[in-house]
PDB file of C-alpha atoms in Angstrom:
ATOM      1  CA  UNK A   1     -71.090  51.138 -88.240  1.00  0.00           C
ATOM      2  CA  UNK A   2     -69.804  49.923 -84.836  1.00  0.00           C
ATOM      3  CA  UNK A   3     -66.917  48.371 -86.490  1.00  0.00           C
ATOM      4  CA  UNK A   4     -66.127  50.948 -88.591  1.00  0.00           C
ATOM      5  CA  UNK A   5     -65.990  53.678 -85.431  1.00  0.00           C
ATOM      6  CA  UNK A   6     -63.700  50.517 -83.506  1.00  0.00           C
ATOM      7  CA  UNK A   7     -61.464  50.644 -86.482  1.00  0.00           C
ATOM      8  CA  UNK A   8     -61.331  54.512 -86.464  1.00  0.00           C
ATOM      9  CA  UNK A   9     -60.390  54.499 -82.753  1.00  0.00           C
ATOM     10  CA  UNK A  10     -57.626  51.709 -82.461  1.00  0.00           C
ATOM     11  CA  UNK A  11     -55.988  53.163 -85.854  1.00  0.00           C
ATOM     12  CA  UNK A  12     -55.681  56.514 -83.487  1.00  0.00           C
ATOM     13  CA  UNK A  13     -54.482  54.879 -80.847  1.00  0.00           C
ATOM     14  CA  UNK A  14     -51.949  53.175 -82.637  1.00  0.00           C
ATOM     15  CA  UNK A  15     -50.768  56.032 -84.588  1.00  0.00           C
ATOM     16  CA  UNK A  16     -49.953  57.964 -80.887  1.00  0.00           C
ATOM     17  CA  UNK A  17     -48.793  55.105 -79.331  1.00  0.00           C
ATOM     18  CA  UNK A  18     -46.068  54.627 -82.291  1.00  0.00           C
ATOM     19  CA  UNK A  19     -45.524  58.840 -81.872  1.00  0.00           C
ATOM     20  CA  UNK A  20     -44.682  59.018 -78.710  1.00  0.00           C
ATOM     21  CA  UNK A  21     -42.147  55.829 -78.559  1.00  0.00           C
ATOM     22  CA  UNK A  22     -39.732  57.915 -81.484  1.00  0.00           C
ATOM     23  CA  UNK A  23     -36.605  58.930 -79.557  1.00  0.00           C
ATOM     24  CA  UNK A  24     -33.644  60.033 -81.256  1.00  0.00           C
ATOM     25  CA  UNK A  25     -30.248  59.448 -80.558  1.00  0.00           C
ATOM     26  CA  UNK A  26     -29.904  63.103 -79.738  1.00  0.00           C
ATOM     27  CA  UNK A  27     -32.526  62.572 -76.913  1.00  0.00           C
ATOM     28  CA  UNK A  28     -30.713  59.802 -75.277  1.00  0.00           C
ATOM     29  CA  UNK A  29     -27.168  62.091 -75.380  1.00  0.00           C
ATOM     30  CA  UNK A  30     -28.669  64.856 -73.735  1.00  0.00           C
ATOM     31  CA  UNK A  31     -29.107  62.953 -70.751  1.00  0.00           C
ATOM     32  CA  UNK A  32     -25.791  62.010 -70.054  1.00  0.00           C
ATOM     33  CA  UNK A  33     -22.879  64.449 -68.139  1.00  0.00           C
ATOM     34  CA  UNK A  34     -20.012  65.745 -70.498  1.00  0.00           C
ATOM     35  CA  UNK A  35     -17.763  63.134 -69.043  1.00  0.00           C
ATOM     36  CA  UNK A  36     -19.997  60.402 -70.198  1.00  0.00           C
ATOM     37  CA  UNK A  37     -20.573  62.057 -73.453  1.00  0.00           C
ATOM     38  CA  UNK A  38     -16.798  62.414 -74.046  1.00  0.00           C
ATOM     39  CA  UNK A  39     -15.758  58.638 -72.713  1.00  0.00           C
ATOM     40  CA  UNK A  40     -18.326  57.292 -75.436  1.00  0.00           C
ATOM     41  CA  UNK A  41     -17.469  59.803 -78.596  1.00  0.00           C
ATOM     42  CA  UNK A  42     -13.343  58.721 -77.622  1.00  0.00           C
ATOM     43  CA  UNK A  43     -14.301  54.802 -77.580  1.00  0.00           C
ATOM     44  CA  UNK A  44     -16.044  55.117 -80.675  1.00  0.00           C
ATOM     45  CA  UNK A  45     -12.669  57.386 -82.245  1.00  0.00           C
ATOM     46  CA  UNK A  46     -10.734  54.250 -80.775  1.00  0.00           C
ATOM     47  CA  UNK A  47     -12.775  51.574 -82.358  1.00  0.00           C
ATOM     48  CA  UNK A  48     -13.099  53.377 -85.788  1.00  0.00           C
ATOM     49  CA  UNK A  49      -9.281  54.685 -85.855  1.00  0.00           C
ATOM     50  CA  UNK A  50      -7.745  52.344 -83.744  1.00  0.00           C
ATOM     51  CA  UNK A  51      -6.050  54.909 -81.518  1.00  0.00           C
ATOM     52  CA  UNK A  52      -3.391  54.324 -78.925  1.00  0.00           C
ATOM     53  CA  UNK A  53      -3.822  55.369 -75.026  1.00  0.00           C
ATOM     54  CA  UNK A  54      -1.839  58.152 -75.103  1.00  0.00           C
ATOM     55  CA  UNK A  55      -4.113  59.394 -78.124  1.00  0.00           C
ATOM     56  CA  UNK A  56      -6.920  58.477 -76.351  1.00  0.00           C
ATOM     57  CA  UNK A  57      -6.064  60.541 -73.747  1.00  0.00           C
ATOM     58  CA  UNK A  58      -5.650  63.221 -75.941  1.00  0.00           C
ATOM     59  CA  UNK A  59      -8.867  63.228 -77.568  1.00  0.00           C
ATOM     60  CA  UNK A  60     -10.945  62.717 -74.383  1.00  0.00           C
ATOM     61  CA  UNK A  61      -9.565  66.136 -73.162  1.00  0.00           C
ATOM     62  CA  UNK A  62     -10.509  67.808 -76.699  1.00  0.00           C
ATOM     63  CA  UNK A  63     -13.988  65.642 -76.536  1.00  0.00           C
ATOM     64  CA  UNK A  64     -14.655  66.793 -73.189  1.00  0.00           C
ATOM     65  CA  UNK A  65     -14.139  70.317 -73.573  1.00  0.00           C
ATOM     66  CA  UNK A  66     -16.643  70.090 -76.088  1.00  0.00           C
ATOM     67  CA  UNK A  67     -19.374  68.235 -74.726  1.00  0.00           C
ATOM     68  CA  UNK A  68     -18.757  70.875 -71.937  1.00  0.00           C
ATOM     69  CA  UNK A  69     -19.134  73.288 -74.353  1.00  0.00           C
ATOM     70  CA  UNK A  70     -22.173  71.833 -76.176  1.00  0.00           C
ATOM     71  CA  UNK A  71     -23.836  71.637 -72.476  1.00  0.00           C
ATOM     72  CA  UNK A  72     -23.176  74.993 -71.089  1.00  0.00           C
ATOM     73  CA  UNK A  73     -24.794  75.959 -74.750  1.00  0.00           C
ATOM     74  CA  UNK A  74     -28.143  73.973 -74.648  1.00  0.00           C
ATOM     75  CA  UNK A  75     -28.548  75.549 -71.033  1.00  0.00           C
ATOM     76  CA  UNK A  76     -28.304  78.847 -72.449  1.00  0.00           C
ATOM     77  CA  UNK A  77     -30.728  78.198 -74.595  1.00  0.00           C
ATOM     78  CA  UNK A  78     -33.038  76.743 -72.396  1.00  0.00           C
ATOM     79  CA  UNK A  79     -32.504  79.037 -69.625  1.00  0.00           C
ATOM     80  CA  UNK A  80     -33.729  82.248 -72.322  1.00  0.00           C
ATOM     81  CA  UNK A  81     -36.405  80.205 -73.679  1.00  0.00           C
ATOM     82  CA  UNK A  82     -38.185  79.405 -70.482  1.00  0.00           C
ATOM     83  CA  UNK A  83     -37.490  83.894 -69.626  1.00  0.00           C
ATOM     84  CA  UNK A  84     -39.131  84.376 -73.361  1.00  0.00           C
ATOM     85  CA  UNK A  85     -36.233  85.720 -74.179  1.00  0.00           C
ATOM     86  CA  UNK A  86     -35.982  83.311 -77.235  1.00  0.00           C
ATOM     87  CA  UNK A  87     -36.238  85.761 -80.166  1.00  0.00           C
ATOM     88  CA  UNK A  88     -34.078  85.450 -83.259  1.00  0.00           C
ATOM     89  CA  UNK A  89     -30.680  86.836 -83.471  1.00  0.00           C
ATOM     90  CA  UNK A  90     -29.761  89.509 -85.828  1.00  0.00           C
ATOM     91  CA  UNK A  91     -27.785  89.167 -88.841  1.00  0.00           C
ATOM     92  CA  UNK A  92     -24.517  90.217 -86.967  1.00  0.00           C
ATOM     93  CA  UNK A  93     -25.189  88.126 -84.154  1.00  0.00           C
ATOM     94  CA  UNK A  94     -25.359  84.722 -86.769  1.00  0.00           C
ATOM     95  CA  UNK A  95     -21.964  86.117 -88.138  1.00  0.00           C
ATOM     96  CA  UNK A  96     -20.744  86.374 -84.732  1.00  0.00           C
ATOM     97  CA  UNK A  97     -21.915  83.210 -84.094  1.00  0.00           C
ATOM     98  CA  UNK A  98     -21.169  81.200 -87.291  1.00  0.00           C
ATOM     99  CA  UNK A  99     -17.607  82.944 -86.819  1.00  0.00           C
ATOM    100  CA  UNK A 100     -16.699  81.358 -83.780  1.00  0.00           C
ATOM    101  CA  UNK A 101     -18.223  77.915 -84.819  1.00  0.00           C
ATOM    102  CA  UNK A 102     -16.317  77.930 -87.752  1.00  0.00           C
ATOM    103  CA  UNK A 103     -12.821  78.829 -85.782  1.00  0.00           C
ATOM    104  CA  UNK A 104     -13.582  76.262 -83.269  1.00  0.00           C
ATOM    105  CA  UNK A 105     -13.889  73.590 -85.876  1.00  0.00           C
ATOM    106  CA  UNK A 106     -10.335  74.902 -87.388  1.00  0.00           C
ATOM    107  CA  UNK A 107      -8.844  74.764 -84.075  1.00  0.00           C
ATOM    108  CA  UNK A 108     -10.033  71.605 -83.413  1.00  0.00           C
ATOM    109  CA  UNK A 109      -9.003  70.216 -87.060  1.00  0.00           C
ATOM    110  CA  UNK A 110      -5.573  71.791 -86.419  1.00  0.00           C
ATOM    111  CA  UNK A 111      -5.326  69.649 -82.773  1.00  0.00           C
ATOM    112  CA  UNK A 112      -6.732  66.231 -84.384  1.00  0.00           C
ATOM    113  CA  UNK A 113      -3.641  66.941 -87.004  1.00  0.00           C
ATOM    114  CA  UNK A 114      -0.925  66.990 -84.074  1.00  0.00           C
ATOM    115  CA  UNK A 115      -2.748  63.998 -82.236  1.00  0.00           C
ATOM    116  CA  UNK A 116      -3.548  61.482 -84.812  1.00  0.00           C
ATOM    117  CA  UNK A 117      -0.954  59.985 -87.421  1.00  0.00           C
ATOM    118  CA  UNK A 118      -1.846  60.826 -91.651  1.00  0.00           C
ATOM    119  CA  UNK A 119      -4.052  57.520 -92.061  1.00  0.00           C
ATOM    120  CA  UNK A 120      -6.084  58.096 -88.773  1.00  0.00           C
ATOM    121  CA  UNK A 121      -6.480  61.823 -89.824  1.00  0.00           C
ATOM    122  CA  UNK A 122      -7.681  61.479 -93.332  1.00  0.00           C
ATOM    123  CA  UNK A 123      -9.943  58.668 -91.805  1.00  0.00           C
ATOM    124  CA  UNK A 124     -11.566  61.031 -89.471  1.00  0.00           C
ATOM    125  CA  UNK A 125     -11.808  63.943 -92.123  1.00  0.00           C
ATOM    126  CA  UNK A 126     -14.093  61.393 -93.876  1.00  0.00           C
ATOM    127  CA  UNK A 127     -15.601  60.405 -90.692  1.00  0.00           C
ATOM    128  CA  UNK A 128     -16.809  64.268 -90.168  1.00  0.00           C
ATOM    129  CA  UNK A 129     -17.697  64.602 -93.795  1.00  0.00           C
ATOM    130  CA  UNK A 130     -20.155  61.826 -93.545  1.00  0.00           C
ATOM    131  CA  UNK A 131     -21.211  62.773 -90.165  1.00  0.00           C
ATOM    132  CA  UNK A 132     -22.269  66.192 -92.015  1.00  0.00           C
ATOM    133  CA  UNK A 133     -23.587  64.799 -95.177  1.00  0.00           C
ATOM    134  CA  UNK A 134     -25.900  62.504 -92.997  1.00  0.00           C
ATOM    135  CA  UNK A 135     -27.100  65.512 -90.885  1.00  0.00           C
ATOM    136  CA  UNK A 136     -28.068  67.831 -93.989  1.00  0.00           C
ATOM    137  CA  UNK A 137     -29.244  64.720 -95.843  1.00  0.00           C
ATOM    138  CA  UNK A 138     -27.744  63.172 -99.447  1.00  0.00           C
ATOM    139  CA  UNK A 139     -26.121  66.128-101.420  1.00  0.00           C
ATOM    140  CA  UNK A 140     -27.414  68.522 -99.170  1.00  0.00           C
ATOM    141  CA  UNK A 141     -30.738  67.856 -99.919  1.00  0.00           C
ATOM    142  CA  UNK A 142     -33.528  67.616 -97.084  1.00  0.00           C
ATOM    143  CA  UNK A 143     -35.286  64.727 -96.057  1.00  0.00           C
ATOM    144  CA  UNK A 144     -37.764  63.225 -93.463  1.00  0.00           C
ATOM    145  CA  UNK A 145     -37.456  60.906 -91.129  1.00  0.00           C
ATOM    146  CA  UNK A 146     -38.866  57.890 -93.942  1.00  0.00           C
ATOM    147  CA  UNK A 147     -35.766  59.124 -96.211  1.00  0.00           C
ATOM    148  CA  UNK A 148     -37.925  60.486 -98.737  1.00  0.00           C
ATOM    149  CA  UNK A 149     -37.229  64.211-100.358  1.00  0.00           C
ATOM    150  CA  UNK A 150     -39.252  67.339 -98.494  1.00  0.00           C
TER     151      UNK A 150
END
């Protein structure tokens, strides 16, 4: 019986333990300025499309303005969750929202065209459609963390 209980116990404890050490690769980015989060997202461009410095250049202005972007958002958020503001937004406001997403990405597609050369672009087109298959999952399909279908 005493054993049994032990068992019961460390199994807990090891099942928290392992919880609480997950951290995503979103968790370490969030900790980082937009300057940092732009110099890493252009050296990985570089190393994956072999860009030149005055591209590089280029695409750390367009990175940064984004990561500046993508900050000044998450504190936004935070800032009306911790006033319990956080309530869902209304069918127009999604539009609104899903609007100007969807005109930022153009705008950005339409700057990556002038900056990068036919190869590099079509390179990175796949680069963002992967980066989007892997966030929704295989063919759009859900999944956990293991992989497996929800």
């Amino acid at each position: 019986m005493k054993k049994t209980v032990m068992m019961i116990l460390l199994l807990a404890g090891f099942t928290v333990t392992a919880q609480k050490g997950e951290r995503t690769h979103r968790d370490a980015m969030k900790d980082l300025t937009p300057e940092q989060v732009a110099t890493l997202r252009t050296k990985k461009m570089t190393l994956a499309l072999d860009l030149t410095e005055a591209q590089q250049k280029q695409i750390k202005v367009i990175q940064l303005e984004n990561a500046e972007m993508h900050k000044a958002k998450m504190e936004e958020r935070k800032a009306s969750k911790e006033d319990g503001e956080a309530k869902k937004p209304t069918s127009e406001e999604r539009y609104a929202m899903a609007n100007a997403r969807l005109d930022h990405q153009i705008a950005q597609k339409a700057e990556m065209k002038k900056i990068l050369s036919e190869e590099q672009y079509t390179q990175w087109q796949q680069m963002q459609h992967r980066k989007g298959r892997h966030r929704n999952g295989k063919n759009g399909k859900s999944r956990n963390r293991h992989g497996k279908k929800k």
